Short mmCIF file of C-alpha atoms in Angstrom, two decimals:
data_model
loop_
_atom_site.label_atom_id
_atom_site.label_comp_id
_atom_site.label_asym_id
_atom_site.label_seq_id
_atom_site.Cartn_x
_atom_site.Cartn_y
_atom_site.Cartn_z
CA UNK A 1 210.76 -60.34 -4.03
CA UNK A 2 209.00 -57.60 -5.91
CA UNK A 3 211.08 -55.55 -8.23
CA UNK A 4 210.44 -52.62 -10.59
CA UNK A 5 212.26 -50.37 -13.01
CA UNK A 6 212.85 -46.66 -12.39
CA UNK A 7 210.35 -44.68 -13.71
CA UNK A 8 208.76 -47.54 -15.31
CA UNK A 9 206.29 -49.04 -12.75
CA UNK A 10 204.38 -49.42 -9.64
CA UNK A 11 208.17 -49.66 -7.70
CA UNK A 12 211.20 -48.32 -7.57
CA UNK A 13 213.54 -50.82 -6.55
CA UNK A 14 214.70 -54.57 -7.27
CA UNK A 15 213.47 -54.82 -3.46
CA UNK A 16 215.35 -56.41 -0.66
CA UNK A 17 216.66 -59.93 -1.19
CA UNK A 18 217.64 -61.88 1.80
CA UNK A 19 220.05 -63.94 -0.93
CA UNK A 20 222.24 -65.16 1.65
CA UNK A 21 219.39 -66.65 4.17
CA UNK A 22 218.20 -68.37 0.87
CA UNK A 23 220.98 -70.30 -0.05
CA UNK A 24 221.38 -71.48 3.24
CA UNK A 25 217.98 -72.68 3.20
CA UNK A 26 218.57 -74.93 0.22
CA UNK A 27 218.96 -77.81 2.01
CA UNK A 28 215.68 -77.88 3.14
CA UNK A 29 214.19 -77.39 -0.50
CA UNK A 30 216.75 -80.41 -1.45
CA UNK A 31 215.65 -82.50 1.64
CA UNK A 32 211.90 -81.92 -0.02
CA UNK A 33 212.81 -82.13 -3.56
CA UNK A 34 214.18 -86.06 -2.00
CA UNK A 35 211.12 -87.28 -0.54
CA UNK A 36 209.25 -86.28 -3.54
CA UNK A 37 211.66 -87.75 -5.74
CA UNK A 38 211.70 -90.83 -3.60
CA UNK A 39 208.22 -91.52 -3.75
CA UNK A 40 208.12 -91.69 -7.36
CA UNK A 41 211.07 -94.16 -8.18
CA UNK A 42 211.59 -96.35 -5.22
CA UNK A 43 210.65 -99.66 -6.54
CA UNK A 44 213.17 -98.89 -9.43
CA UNK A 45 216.42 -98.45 -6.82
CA UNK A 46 214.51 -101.10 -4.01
CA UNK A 47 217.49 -103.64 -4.84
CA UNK A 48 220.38 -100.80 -3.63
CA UNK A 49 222.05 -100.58 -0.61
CA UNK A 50 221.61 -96.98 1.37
CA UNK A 51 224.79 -95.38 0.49
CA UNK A 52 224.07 -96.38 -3.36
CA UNK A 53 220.81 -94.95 -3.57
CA UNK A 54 222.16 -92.05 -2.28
CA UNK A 55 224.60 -91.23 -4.95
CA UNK A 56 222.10 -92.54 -7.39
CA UNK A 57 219.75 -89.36 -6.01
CA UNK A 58 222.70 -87.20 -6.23
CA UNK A 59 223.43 -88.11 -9.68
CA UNK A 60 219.79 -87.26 -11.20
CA UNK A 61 219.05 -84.51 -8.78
CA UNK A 62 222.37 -82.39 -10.25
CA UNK A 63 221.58 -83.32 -13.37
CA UNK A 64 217.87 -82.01 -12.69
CA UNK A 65 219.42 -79.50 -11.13
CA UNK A 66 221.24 -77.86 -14.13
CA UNK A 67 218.99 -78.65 -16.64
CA UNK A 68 216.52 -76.27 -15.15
CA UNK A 69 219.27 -73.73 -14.62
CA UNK A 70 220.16 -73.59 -17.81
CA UNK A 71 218.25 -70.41 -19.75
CA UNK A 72 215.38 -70.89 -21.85
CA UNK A 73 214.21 -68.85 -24.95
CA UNK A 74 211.75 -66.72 -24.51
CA UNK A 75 208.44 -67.91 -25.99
CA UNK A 76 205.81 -65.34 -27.05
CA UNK A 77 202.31 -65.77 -26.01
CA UNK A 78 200.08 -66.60 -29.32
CA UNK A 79 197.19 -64.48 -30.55
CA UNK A 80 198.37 -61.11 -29.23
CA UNK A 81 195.90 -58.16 -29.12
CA UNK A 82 199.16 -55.80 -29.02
CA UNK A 83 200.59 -56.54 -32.77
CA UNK A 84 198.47 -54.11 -34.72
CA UNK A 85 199.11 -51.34 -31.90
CA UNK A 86 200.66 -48.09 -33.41
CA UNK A 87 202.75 -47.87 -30.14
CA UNK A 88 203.38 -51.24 -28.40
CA UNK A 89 206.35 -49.61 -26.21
CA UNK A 90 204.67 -47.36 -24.95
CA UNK A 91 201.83 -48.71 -23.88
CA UNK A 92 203.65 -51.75 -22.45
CA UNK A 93 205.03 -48.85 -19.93
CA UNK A 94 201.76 -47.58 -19.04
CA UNK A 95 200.49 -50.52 -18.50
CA UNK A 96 203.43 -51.22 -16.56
CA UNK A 97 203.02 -48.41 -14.49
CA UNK A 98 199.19 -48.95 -13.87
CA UNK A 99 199.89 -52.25 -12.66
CA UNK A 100 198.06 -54.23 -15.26
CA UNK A 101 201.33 -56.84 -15.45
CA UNK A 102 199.64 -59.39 -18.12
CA UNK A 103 198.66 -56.53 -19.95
CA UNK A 104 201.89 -55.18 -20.24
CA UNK A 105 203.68 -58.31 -21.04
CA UNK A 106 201.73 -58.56 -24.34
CA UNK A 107 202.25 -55.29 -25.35
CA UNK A 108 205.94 -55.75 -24.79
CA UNK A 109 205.88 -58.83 -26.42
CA UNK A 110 204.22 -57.17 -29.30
CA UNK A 111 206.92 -54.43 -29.69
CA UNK A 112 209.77 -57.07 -29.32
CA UNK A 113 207.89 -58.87 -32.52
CA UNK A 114 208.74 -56.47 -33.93
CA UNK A 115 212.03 -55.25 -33.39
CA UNK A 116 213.65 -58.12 -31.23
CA UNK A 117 217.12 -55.98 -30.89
CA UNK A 118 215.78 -53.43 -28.46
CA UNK A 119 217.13 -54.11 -25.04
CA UNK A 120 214.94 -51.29 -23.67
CA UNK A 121 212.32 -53.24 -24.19
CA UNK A 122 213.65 -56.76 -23.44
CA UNK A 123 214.65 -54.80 -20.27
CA UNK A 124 211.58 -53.73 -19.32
CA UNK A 125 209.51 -57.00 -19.87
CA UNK A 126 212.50 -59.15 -17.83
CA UNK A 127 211.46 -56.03 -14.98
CA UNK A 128 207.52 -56.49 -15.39
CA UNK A 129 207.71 -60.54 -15.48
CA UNK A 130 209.82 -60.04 -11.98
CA UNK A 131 207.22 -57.64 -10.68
CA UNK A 132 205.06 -60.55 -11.14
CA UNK A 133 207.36 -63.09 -9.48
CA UNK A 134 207.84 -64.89 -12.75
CA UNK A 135 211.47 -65.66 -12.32
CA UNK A 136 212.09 -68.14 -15.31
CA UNK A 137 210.65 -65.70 -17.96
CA UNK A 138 211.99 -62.44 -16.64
CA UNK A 139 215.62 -64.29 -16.53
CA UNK A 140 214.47 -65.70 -20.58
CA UNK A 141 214.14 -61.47 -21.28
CA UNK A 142 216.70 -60.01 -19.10
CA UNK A 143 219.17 -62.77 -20.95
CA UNK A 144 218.06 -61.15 -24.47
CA UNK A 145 219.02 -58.07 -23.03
CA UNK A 146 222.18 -58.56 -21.98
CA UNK A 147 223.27 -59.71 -24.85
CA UNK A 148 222.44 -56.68 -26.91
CA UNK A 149 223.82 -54.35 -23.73
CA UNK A 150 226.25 -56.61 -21.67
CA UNK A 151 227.39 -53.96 -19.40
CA UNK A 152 223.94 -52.82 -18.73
CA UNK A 153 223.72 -52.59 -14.50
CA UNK A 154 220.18 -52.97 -14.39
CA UNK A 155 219.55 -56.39 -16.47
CA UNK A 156 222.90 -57.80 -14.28
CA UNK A 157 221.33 -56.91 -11.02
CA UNK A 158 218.19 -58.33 -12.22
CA UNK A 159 219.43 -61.30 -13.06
CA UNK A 160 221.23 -61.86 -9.80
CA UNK A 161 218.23 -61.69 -7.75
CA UNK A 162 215.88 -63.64 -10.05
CA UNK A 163 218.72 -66.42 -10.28
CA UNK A 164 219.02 -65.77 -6.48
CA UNK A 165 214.95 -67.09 -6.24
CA UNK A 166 215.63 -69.56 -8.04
CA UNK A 167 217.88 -70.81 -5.57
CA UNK A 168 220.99 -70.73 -8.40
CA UNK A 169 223.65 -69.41 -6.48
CA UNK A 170 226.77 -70.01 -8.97
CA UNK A 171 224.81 -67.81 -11.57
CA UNK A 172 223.26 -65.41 -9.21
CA UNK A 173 226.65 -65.16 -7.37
CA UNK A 174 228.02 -64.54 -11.08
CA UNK A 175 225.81 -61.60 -11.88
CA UNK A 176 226.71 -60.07 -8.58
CA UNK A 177 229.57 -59.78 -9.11
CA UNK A 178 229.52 -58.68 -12.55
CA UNK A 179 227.35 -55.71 -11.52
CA UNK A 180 229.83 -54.62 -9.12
CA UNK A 181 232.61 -54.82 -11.68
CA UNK A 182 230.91 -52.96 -14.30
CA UNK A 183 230.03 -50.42 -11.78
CA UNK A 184 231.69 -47.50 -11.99
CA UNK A 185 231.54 -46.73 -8.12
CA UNK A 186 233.08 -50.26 -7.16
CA UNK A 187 234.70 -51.60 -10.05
CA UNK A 188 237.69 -51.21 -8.04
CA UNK A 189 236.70 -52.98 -5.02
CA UNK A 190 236.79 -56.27 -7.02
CA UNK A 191 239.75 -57.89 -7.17
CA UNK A 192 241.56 -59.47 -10.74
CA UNK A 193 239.89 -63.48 -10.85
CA UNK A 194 240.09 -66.52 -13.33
CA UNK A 195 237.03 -66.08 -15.82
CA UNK A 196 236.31 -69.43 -13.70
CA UNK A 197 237.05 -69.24 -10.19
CA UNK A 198 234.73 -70.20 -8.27
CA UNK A 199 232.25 -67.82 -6.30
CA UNK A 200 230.96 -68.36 -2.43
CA UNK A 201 228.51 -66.55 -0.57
CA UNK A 202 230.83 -64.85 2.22
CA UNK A 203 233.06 -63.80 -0.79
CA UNK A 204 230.21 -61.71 -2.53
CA UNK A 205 229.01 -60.57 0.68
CA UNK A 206 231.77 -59.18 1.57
CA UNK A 207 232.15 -56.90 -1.84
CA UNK A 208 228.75 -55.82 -1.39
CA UNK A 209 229.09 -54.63 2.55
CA UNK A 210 232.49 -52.83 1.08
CA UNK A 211 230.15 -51.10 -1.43
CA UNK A 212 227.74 -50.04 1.12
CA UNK A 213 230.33 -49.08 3.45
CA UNK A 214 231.61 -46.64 -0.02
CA UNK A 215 228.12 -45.25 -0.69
CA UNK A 216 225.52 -46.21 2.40
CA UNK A 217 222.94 -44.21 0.29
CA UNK A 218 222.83 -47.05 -2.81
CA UNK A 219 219.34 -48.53 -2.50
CA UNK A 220 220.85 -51.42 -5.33
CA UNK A 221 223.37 -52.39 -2.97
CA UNK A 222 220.97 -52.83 -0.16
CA UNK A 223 218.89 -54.66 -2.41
CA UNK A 224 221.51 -57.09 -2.15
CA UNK A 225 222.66 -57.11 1.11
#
């Protein structure tokens, strides 16, 4: 889905994200992911029984599963043109804005070099990276981020629907509902849980149509819904 930052680019919203329809459709990603999967290491398991093979494929394919959820550091790209510009911010915006999104990952980059604190601009890169679909790096920035500004509603909405693409619904599901509890508007609507209860779908859903029933006018919660 195509998101932007307000203000800051060619769109104005995260953009509508059918979250709910995707992890439904998981299976059929899994189901794909298996025949792949099978192809390559069949003459390894040839010697199991069905039901074995299966829980052998289960085994690797969670452990697959959250090693690639787990976040990765960001990695500059080498040889930037940006690092001797007077005003890497700033231009990373315009660029932004102009649409030039390569362009205005290196400049970003190139202020974040620099001063690797500012969430504005960790932010903004996480926003441009989604812009570009480019889920895995704009969840790398909008992690950096949130940890300088955890309570910041943007990078936690952001990082809902880019885990949502990714077909991570425990994290996704996480920074959900974190948005709606750091909301001022809702914060209410979400009721006292274990740091480690578990989240499902219709559970989130429902918070969200709650919200939108509270302010129908919040583009952010129909981005969600």
């Amino acid at each position: 889905a195509a998101r932007g930052e307000a203000g800051a680019g060619p769109s104005q919203d995260l953009g509508r994200v059918d979250w709910a329809s995707e992890f439904n459709t998981a299976g059929e990603e899994w189901a794909r992911e298996f025949t792949e999967m099978s192809k390559g290491w069949a003459d390894e398991f040839q010697g199991l029984d069905q039901s074995e093979l299966l829980n052998r494929w289960v085994e690797d394919y969670n452990a697959q599963s959250q090693l690639n959820r787990q976040p990765q550091e960001y990695e500059f790209a080498p040889n930037n043109p940006y690092l001797d510009h007077v005003d890497p911010l700033a231009e990373g915006r315009e660029l932004f804005r102009q649409g030039l999104l390569s362009e205005a990952v290196l400049a970003l980059e190139a202020e974040l070099q620099r001063n690797g604190d500012s969430a504005e601009a960790w932010k903004l890169l996480g926003t441009v990276h989604a812009e570009n679909d480019d889920d895995i790096p704009a969840i790398a920035a909008m992690m950096r981020a949130l940890k300088v500004d955890p309570q910041n509603l943007e990078v936690l909405l952001s990082l809902g629907v880019s885990y949502t693409n990714e077909l991570a619904q425990e994290e996704a599901l996480g920074y959900m509902r974190q948005w709606l509890e750091n909301h001022p508007a809702y914060s209410d609507l979400v009721p006292p849980a274990p740091p480690d209860a578990p989240l499902e779908v219709p559970q989130v859903a429902e918070l969200f149509h709650a919200a939108a029933a509270r302010n129908p006018e919040d583009a952010d919660v129909h981005t969600v819904l």
